[in-house]
Amino acid sequence: GESVGLHLPTLSVQEGDNSIINCAYSNSASDYFIWYKQESGKGPQFIIDIRSNMDKRQGQRVTVLLNKTVKHLSLQIAATQPGDSAVYFCAENYAGSARQLTFGSGTQLTVLP
Amino acid sequence: EAGVAQSPRYKIIEKRQSVAFWCNPISGHATLYWYQQILGQGPKLLIQFQNNGVVDDSQLPKDRFSAERLKGVDSTLKIQPAKLEDSAVYLCASSFYGTEETQYFGPGTRLLVL
């Protein structure tokens, strides 16, 4: 079946640097994408979303970029902080799936002091 | 507003035993989900409820897993008998009807089957 995957399982960045987490999706029918942050012992927490009619969306210190041509999604975190250390998941869905989410396997982000 | 509540937070059982998890969704959320998250992987949907009806249970191993949401609010997920491979975090999520793409997750129940 269709799936969402991530390019890198782990990412280490220096505190204050920018982080970029990538995600590839395979379902061309997907029209809505979400990034989640999951800290140890907690459930996934919504970070930012983007619909397929957009290429870029910005939040507070986070930006999501969507490239539908190559089916690629990225999450950029500006001025990465120790509190950003977590596993980040991208998820996709489309109207034909009862809006069910399909998650990738995640990227572990570690912020180094 | 209060978030999605789950209990217990941790459970250790031996294989072939039974176990049950409880979830209380956010007030007013008609849609409720149960996910299984194996270590190192993303959550995988087990079952989706709309009020007290099942929308999708195609990925629920029905020979051992069961779930119910009798009054359209709280839900329980049961495993009987448990297998070693059932060791995982079981996440409950909820959403408003019509905005199912926006799901709010509980803290999960971490199950270890020995």
PDB file of C-alpha atoms in Angstrom:
ATOM      1  CA  GLY A   1       0.000   0.000   0.000  1.00  0.00           C
ATOM      2  CA  GLU A   2       0.953   3.654  -0.059  1.00  0.00           C
ATOM      3  CA  SER A   3       3.325   4.845   2.624  1.00  0.00           C
ATOM      4  CA  VAL A   4       5.144   7.868   3.889  1.00  0.00           C
ATOM      5  CA  GLY A   5       8.858   7.575   4.540  1.00  0.00           C
ATOM      6  CA  LEU A   6      11.678   9.676   5.880  1.00  0.00           C
ATOM      7  CA  HIS A   7      15.127  10.056   4.375  1.00  0.00           C
ATOM      8  CA  LEU A   8      17.123  10.118   7.616  1.00  0.00           C
ATOM      9  CA  PRO A   9      16.411   8.233  10.812  1.00  0.00           C
ATOM     10  CA  THR A  10      18.593  10.518  12.995  1.00  0.00           C
ATOM     11  CA  LEU A  11      19.703  14.125  12.860  1.00  0.00           C
ATOM     12  CA  SER A  12      22.041  15.967  15.220  1.00  0.00           C
ATOM     13  CA  VAL A  13      22.346  19.753  15.152  1.00  0.00           C
ATOM     14  CA  GLN A  14      24.075  22.356  17.259  1.00  0.00           C
ATOM     15  CA  GLU A  15      21.893  24.542  19.421  1.00  0.00           C
ATOM     16  CA  GLY A  16      21.056  27.701  17.543  1.00  0.00           C
ATOM     17  CA  ASP A  17      21.498  26.170  14.104  1.00  0.00           C
ATOM     18  CA  ASN A  18      18.643  25.497  11.718  1.00  0.00           C
ATOM     19  CA  SER A  19      17.298  21.951  11.304  1.00  0.00           C
ATOM     20  CA  ILE A  20      15.838  20.416   8.187  1.00  0.00           C
ATOM     21  CA  ILE A  21      13.896  17.170   8.368  1.00  0.00           C
ATOM     22  CA  ASN A  22      12.821  15.539   5.129  1.00  0.00           C
ATOM     23  CA  CYS A  23       9.985  13.247   4.164  1.00  0.00           C
ATOM     24  CA  ALA A  24       8.997  11.469   0.971  1.00  0.00           C
ATOM     25  CA  TYR A  25       5.432  10.441   0.290  1.00  0.00           C
ATOM     26  CA  SER A  26       4.181   8.082  -2.358  1.00  0.00           C
ATOM     27  CA  ASN A  27       0.432   8.632  -2.568  1.00  0.00           C
ATOM     28  CA  SER A  28      -0.193  11.205  -5.273  1.00  0.00           C
ATOM     29  CA  ALA A  29      -3.790  11.505  -4.045  1.00  0.00           C
ATOM     30  CA  SER A  30      -2.704  12.849  -0.660  1.00  0.00           C
ATOM     31  CA  ASP A  31      -3.818  16.433  -0.256  1.00  0.00           C
ATOM     32  CA  TYR A  32      -3.030  17.201   3.344  1.00  0.00           C
ATOM     33  CA  PHE A  33       0.204  16.784   5.267  1.00  0.00           C
ATOM     34  CA  ILE A  34       1.054  17.212   8.911  1.00  0.00           C
ATOM     35  CA  TRP A  35       4.225  17.274  10.943  1.00  0.00           C
ATOM     36  CA  TYR A  36       4.103  15.866  14.456  1.00  0.00           C
ATOM     37  CA  LYS A  37       6.617  16.075  17.281  1.00  0.00           C
ATOM     38  CA  GLN A  38       6.817  13.206  19.744  1.00  0.00           C
ATOM     39  CA  GLU A  39       8.790  13.571  22.933  1.00  0.00           C
ATOM     40  CA  SER A  40       9.767  10.550  24.973  1.00  0.00           C
ATOM     41  CA  GLY A  41       6.807   9.101  26.828  1.00  0.00           C
ATOM     42  CA  LYS A  42       4.277  11.373  25.151  1.00  0.00           C
ATOM     43  CA  GLY A  43       1.857  11.176  22.289  1.00  0.00           C
ATOM     44  CA  PRO A  44       2.458  12.942  18.956  1.00  0.00           C
ATOM     45  CA  GLN A  45       1.918  16.677  19.110  1.00  0.00           C
ATOM     46  CA  PHE A  46       0.770  18.702  16.107  1.00  0.00           C
ATOM     47  CA  ILE A  47       3.392  21.151  14.819  1.00  0.00           C
ATOM     48  CA  ILE A  48       2.271  22.437  11.458  1.00  0.00           C
ATOM     49  CA  ASP A  49       0.229  21.350   8.481  1.00  0.00           C
ATOM     50  CA  ILE A  50       0.000  22.158   4.796  1.00  0.00           C
ATOM     51  CA  ARG A  51      -2.532  21.464   2.076  1.00  0.00           C
ATOM     52  CA  SER A  52      -1.588  20.425  -1.403  1.00  0.00           C
ATOM     53  CA  ASN A  53      -2.624  23.768  -2.907  1.00  0.00           C
ATOM     54  CA  MET A  54       0.265  25.416  -1.069  1.00  0.00           C
ATOM     55  CA  ASP A  55       4.047  25.153  -1.444  1.00  0.00           C
ATOM     56  CA  LYS A  56       5.083  26.719   1.824  1.00  0.00           C
ATOM     57  CA  ARG A  57       3.628  27.476   5.197  1.00  0.00           C
ATOM     58  CA  GLN A  58       5.257  29.191   8.125  1.00  0.00           C
ATOM     59  CA  GLY A  59       4.633  28.958  11.819  1.00  0.00           C
ATOM     60  CA  GLN A  60       6.542  30.081  14.835  1.00  0.00           C
ATOM     61  CA  ARG A  61      10.172  29.031  14.127  1.00  0.00           C
ATOM     62  CA  VAL A  62       8.918  26.275  11.809  1.00  0.00           C
ATOM     63  CA  THR A  63       8.363  26.190   8.075  1.00  0.00           C
ATOM     64  CA  VAL A  64       6.961  23.356   6.004  1.00  0.00           C
ATOM     65  CA  LEU A  65       7.779  23.073   2.322  1.00  0.00           C
ATOM     66  CA  LEU A  66       5.850  20.881  -0.091  1.00  0.00           C
ATOM     67  CA  ASN A  67       7.157  19.833  -3.489  1.00  0.00           C
ATOM     68  CA  LYS A  68       4.395  17.924  -5.198  1.00  0.00           C
ATOM     69  CA  THR A  69       6.452  17.299  -8.325  1.00  0.00           C
ATOM     70  CA  VAL A  70       8.830  15.009  -6.479  1.00  0.00           C
ATOM     71  CA  LYS A  71       6.451  14.156  -3.642  1.00  0.00           C
ATOM     72  CA  HIS A  72       8.685  15.633  -0.996  1.00  0.00           C
ATOM     73  CA  LEU A  73       7.943  17.373   2.270  1.00  0.00           C
ATOM     74  CA  SER A  74      10.352  19.106   4.613  1.00  0.00           C
ATOM     75  CA  LEU A  75      10.227  20.677   8.040  1.00  0.00           C
ATOM     76  CA  GLN A  76      12.590  23.505   8.824  1.00  0.00           C
ATOM     77  CA  ILE A  77      13.174  24.535  12.421  1.00  0.00           C
ATOM     78  CA  ALA A  78      14.925  27.855  12.914  1.00  0.00           C
ATOM     79  CA  ALA A  79      17.350  28.454  15.794  1.00  0.00           C
ATOM     80  CA  THR A  80      16.987  24.915  17.111  1.00  0.00           C
ATOM     81  CA  GLN A  81      16.670  24.698  20.882  1.00  0.00           C
ATOM     82  CA  PRO A  82      17.252  21.826  23.330  1.00  0.00           C
ATOM     83  CA  GLY A  83      13.482  21.526  23.733  1.00  0.00           C
ATOM     84  CA  ASP A  84      13.224  20.639  20.062  1.00  0.00           C
ATOM     85  CA  SER A  85      14.918  17.286  20.693  1.00  0.00           C
ATOM     86  CA  ALA A  86      12.293  14.686  19.832  1.00  0.00           C
ATOM     87  CA  VAL A  87      11.149  12.328  17.096  1.00  0.00           C
ATOM     88  CA  TYR A  88       9.465  14.078  14.195  1.00  0.00           C
ATOM     89  CA  PHE A  89       6.898  12.337  12.025  1.00  0.00           C
ATOM     90  CA  CYS A  90       5.309  13.420   8.824  1.00  0.00           C
ATOM     91  CA  ALA A  91       1.822  12.155   8.096  1.00  0.00           C
ATOM     92  CA  GLU A  92      -0.389  12.335   5.047  1.00  0.00           C
ATOM     93  CA  ASN A  93      -4.007  11.857   4.300  1.00  0.00           C
ATOM     94  CA  TYR A  94      -6.557  12.339   1.580  1.00  0.00           C
ATOM     95  CA  ALA A  95     -10.288  12.679   1.452  1.00  0.00           C
ATOM     96  CA  GLY A  96     -10.778   9.185   0.041  1.00  0.00           C
ATOM     97  CA  SER A  97      -9.321   7.573   3.140  1.00  0.00           C
ATOM     98  CA  ALA A  98     -11.893   8.962   5.584  1.00  0.00           C
ATOM     99  CA  ARG A  99      -9.127  11.406   6.398  1.00  0.00           C
ATOM    100  CA  GLN A 100      -7.052   8.689   8.057  1.00  0.00           C
ATOM    101  CA  LEU A 101      -3.437   9.521   8.736  1.00  0.00           C
ATOM    102  CA  THR A 102      -0.548   7.484   7.353  1.00  0.00           C
ATOM    103  CA  PHE A 103       2.623   8.076   9.332  1.00  0.00           C
ATOM    104  CA  GLY A 104       6.234   7.722   8.334  1.00  0.00           C
ATOM    105  CA  SER A 105       8.775   6.042  10.589  1.00  0.00           C
ATOM    106  CA  GLY A 106      10.160   9.253  12.103  1.00  0.00           C
ATOM    107  CA  THR A 107      13.416  11.164  12.471  1.00  0.00           C
ATOM    108  CA  GLN A 108      15.128  11.488  15.825  1.00  0.00           C
ATOM    109  CA  LEU A 109      16.371  15.065  16.228  1.00  0.00           C
ATOM    110  CA  THR A 110      19.076  15.626  18.824  1.00  0.00           C
ATOM    111  CA  VAL A 111      20.133  19.152  19.711  1.00  0.00           C
ATOM    112  CA  LEU A 112      23.733  19.376  20.861  1.00  0.00           C
ATOM    113  CA  PRO A 113      24.811  22.040  23.389  1.00  0.00           C
TER     114      PRO A 113
ATOM    115  CA  GLU B   1      -9.344  22.336  27.471  1.00  0.00           C
ATOM    116  CA  ALA B   2      -8.471  18.893  28.782  1.00  0.00           C
ATOM    117  CA  GLY B   3      -6.634  16.614  26.406  1.00  0.00           C
ATOM    118  CA  VAL B   4      -7.129  12.974  25.536  1.00  0.00           C
ATOM    119  CA  ALA B   5      -6.793  10.835  28.652  1.00  0.00           C
ATOM    120  CA  GLN B   6      -5.511   7.273  28.654  1.00  0.00           C
ATOM    121  CA  SER B   7      -4.946   4.684  31.333  1.00  0.00           C
ATOM    122  CA  PRO B   8      -3.006   2.867  32.463  1.00  0.00           C
ATOM    123  CA  ARG B   9       0.213   4.531  31.362  1.00  0.00           C
ATOM    124  CA  TYR B  10       2.240   1.349  31.670  1.00  0.00           C
ATOM    125  CA  LYS B  11       1.361  -2.322  31.723  1.00  0.00           C
ATOM    126  CA  ILE B  12       3.499  -5.441  31.936  1.00  0.00           C
ATOM    127  CA  ILE B  13       1.883  -8.814  31.328  1.00  0.00           C
ATOM    128  CA  GLU B  14       2.908 -12.307  30.359  1.00  0.00           C
ATOM    129  CA  LYS B  15       2.073 -13.751  26.968  1.00  0.00           C
ATOM    130  CA  ARG B  16      -1.361 -15.332  26.698  1.00  0.00           C
ATOM    131  CA  GLN B  17      -2.742 -12.992  29.372  1.00  0.00           C
ATOM    132  CA  SER B  18      -5.376 -10.388  28.592  1.00  0.00           C
ATOM    133  CA  VAL B  19      -5.137  -6.626  28.944  1.00  0.00           C
ATOM    134  CA  ALA B  20      -7.436  -3.651  28.474  1.00  0.00           C
ATOM    135  CA  PHE B  21      -6.730  -0.001  27.777  1.00  0.00           C
ATOM    136  CA  TRP B  22      -9.059   2.914  28.362  1.00  0.00           C
ATOM    137  CA  CYS B  23      -9.390   6.210  26.513  1.00  0.00           C
ATOM    138  CA  ASN B  24     -11.405   9.336  27.228  1.00  0.00           C
ATOM    139  CA  PRO B  25     -11.376  11.683  24.215  1.00  0.00           C
ATOM    140  CA  ILE B  26     -11.609  15.452  24.180  1.00  0.00           C
ATOM    141  CA  SER B  27     -15.130  16.586  24.970  1.00  0.00           C
ATOM    142  CA  GLY B  28     -17.212  16.956  21.824  1.00  0.00           C
ATOM    143  CA  HIS B  29     -14.934  14.886  19.621  1.00  0.00           C
ATOM    144  CA  ALA B  30     -17.078  12.406  17.745  1.00  0.00           C
ATOM    145  CA  THR B  31     -14.224  10.549  16.075  1.00  0.00           C
ATOM    146  CA  LEU B  32     -11.896   8.337  18.085  1.00  0.00           C
ATOM    147  CA  TYR B  33      -8.890   6.337  16.936  1.00  0.00           C
ATOM    148  CA  TRP B  34      -6.677   3.636  18.381  1.00  0.00           C
ATOM    149  CA  TYR B  35      -3.131   3.369  17.063  1.00  0.00           C
ATOM    150  CA  GLN B  36      -0.342   0.893  17.709  1.00  0.00           C
ATOM    151  CA  GLN B  37       3.171   2.318  17.771  1.00  0.00           C
ATOM    152  CA  ILE B  38       5.982  -0.202  17.770  1.00  0.00           C
ATOM    153  CA  LEU B  39       9.347   1.107  18.974  1.00  0.00           C
ATOM    154  CA  GLY B  40      11.113   3.066  16.254  1.00  0.00           C
ATOM    155  CA  GLN B  41       8.066   3.262  14.000  1.00  0.00           C
ATOM    156  CA  GLY B  42       5.256   5.658  13.326  1.00  0.00           C
ATOM    157  CA  PRO B  43       1.772   5.028  14.709  1.00  0.00           C
ATOM    158  CA  LYS B  44      -0.352   2.542  12.786  1.00  0.00           C
ATOM    159  CA  LEU B  45      -4.116   2.854  12.829  1.00  0.00           C
ATOM    160  CA  LEU B  46      -5.968  -0.076  14.393  1.00  0.00           C
ATOM    161  CA  ILE B  47      -9.545   1.169  14.491  1.00  0.00           C
ATOM    162  CA  GLN B  48     -11.574   4.328  13.902  1.00  0.00           C
ATOM    163  CA  PHE B  49     -14.916   5.092  15.561  1.00  0.00           C
ATOM    164  CA  GLN B  50     -17.522   7.675  14.617  1.00  0.00           C
ATOM    165  CA  ASN B  51     -19.595   8.151  17.753  1.00  0.00           C
ATOM    166  CA  ASN B  52     -20.276   4.537  18.794  1.00  0.00           C
ATOM    167  CA  GLY B  53     -19.972   3.049  15.305  1.00  0.00           C
ATOM    168  CA  VAL B  54     -16.903   1.531  13.670  1.00  0.00           C
ATOM    169  CA  VAL B  55     -15.705   3.406  10.579  1.00  0.00           C
ATOM    170  CA  ASP B  56     -12.685   1.226   9.843  1.00  0.00           C
ATOM    171  CA  ASP B  57     -11.227  -1.765  11.631  1.00  0.00           C
ATOM    172  CA  SER B  58      -9.467  -3.321   8.666  1.00  0.00           C
ATOM    173  CA  GLN B  59      -6.077  -3.299  10.412  1.00  0.00           C
ATOM    174  CA  LEU B  60      -7.306  -4.629  13.737  1.00  0.00           C
ATOM    175  CA  PRO B  61      -6.190  -8.249  14.387  1.00  0.00           C
ATOM    176  CA  LYS B  62      -9.666  -9.375  15.256  1.00  0.00           C
ATOM    177  CA  ASP B  63      -8.637 -12.812  16.444  1.00  0.00           C
ATOM    178  CA  ARG B  64      -7.123 -11.215  19.541  1.00  0.00           C
ATOM    179  CA  PHE B  65      -7.939  -7.496  19.553  1.00  0.00           C
ATOM    180  CA  SER B  66     -11.317  -5.952  20.247  1.00  0.00           C
ATOM    181  CA  ALA B  67     -12.486  -2.408  20.844  1.00  0.00           C
ATOM    182  CA  GLU B  68     -15.708  -0.750  21.784  1.00  0.00           C
ATOM    183  CA  ARG B  69     -17.153   2.695  22.304  1.00  0.00           C
ATOM    184  CA  LEU B  70     -20.576   1.858  23.629  1.00  0.00           C
ATOM    185  CA  LYS B  71     -21.866   5.328  24.535  1.00  0.00           C
ATOM    186  CA  GLY B  72     -19.929   7.242  21.912  1.00  0.00           C
ATOM    187  CA  VAL B  73     -17.526   8.790  24.407  1.00  0.00           C
ATOM    188  CA  ASP B  74     -15.003   6.581  26.235  1.00  0.00           C
ATOM    189  CA  SER B  75     -13.441   3.622  24.509  1.00  0.00           C
ATOM    190  CA  THR B  76     -11.658   0.458  25.547  1.00  0.00           C
ATOM    191  CA  LEU B  77      -9.187  -1.624  23.566  1.00  0.00           C
ATOM    192  CA  LYS B  78      -8.631  -5.212  24.646  1.00  0.00           C
ATOM    193  CA  ILE B  79      -6.044  -7.811  23.740  1.00  0.00           C
ATOM    194  CA  GLN B  80      -6.761 -11.445  24.520  1.00  0.00           C
ATOM    195  CA  PRO B  81      -4.529 -13.420  24.468  1.00  0.00           C
ATOM    196  CA  ALA B  82      -1.469 -11.193  24.206  1.00  0.00           C
ATOM    197  CA  LYS B  83       1.582 -12.141  22.169  1.00  0.00           C
ATOM    198  CA  LEU B  84       5.153 -10.955  22.489  1.00  0.00           C
ATOM    199  CA  GLU B  85       4.815  -8.913  19.300  1.00  0.00           C
ATOM    200  CA  ASP B  86       2.007  -6.886  20.867  1.00  0.00           C
ATOM    201  CA  SER B  87       4.593  -5.013  22.932  1.00  0.00           C
ATOM    202  CA  ALA B  88       4.115  -1.421  21.815  1.00  0.00           C
ATOM    203  CA  VAL B  89       2.635   1.912  22.777  1.00  0.00           C
ATOM    204  CA  TYR B  90      -1.108   2.105  22.234  1.00  0.00           C
ATOM    205  CA  LEU B  91      -2.193   5.615  21.383  1.00  0.00           C
ATOM    206  CA  CYS B  92      -5.690   7.004  21.445  1.00  0.00           C
ATOM    207  CA  ALA B  93      -6.576  10.073  19.405  1.00  0.00           C
ATOM    208  CA  SER B  94      -9.745  12.047  18.802  1.00  0.00           C
ATOM    209  CA  SER B  95     -11.047  14.668  16.427  1.00  0.00           C
ATOM    210  CA  PHE B  96     -14.146  16.679  15.660  1.00  0.00           C
ATOM    211  CA  TYR B  97     -16.496  15.211  13.105  1.00  0.00           C
ATOM    212  CA  GLY B  98     -15.695  16.725   9.718  1.00  0.00           C
ATOM    213  CA  THR B  99     -12.098  17.630  10.615  1.00  0.00           C
ATOM    214  CA  GLU B 100     -10.687  14.165  11.028  1.00  0.00           C
ATOM    215  CA  GLU B 101      -7.332  15.259   9.659  1.00  0.00           C
ATOM    216  CA  THR B 102      -6.765  17.230  12.852  1.00  0.00           C
ATOM    217  CA  GLN B 103      -6.243  14.574  15.481  1.00  0.00           C
ATOM    218  CA  TYR B 104      -5.254  15.090  19.084  1.00  0.00           C
ATOM    219  CA  PHE B 105      -3.287  12.316  20.728  1.00  0.00           C
ATOM    220  CA  GLY B 106      -3.222  11.034  24.264  1.00  0.00           C
ATOM    221  CA  PRO B 107       0.009  10.100  26.074  1.00  0.00           C
ATOM    222  CA  GLY B 108      -0.373   6.426  25.217  1.00  0.00           C
ATOM    223  CA  THR B 109      -0.198   3.174  27.160  1.00  0.00           C
ATOM    224  CA  ARG B 110       3.142   1.398  27.013  1.00  0.00           C
ATOM    225  CA  LEU B 111       2.597  -2.378  26.944  1.00  0.00           C
ATOM    226  CA  LEU B 112       5.328  -4.907  27.540  1.00  0.00           C
ATOM    227  CA  VAL B 113       4.493  -8.565  26.953  1.00  0.00           C
ATOM    228  CA  LEU B 114       6.945 -11.023  28.522  1.00  0.00           C
TER     229      LEU B 114
END
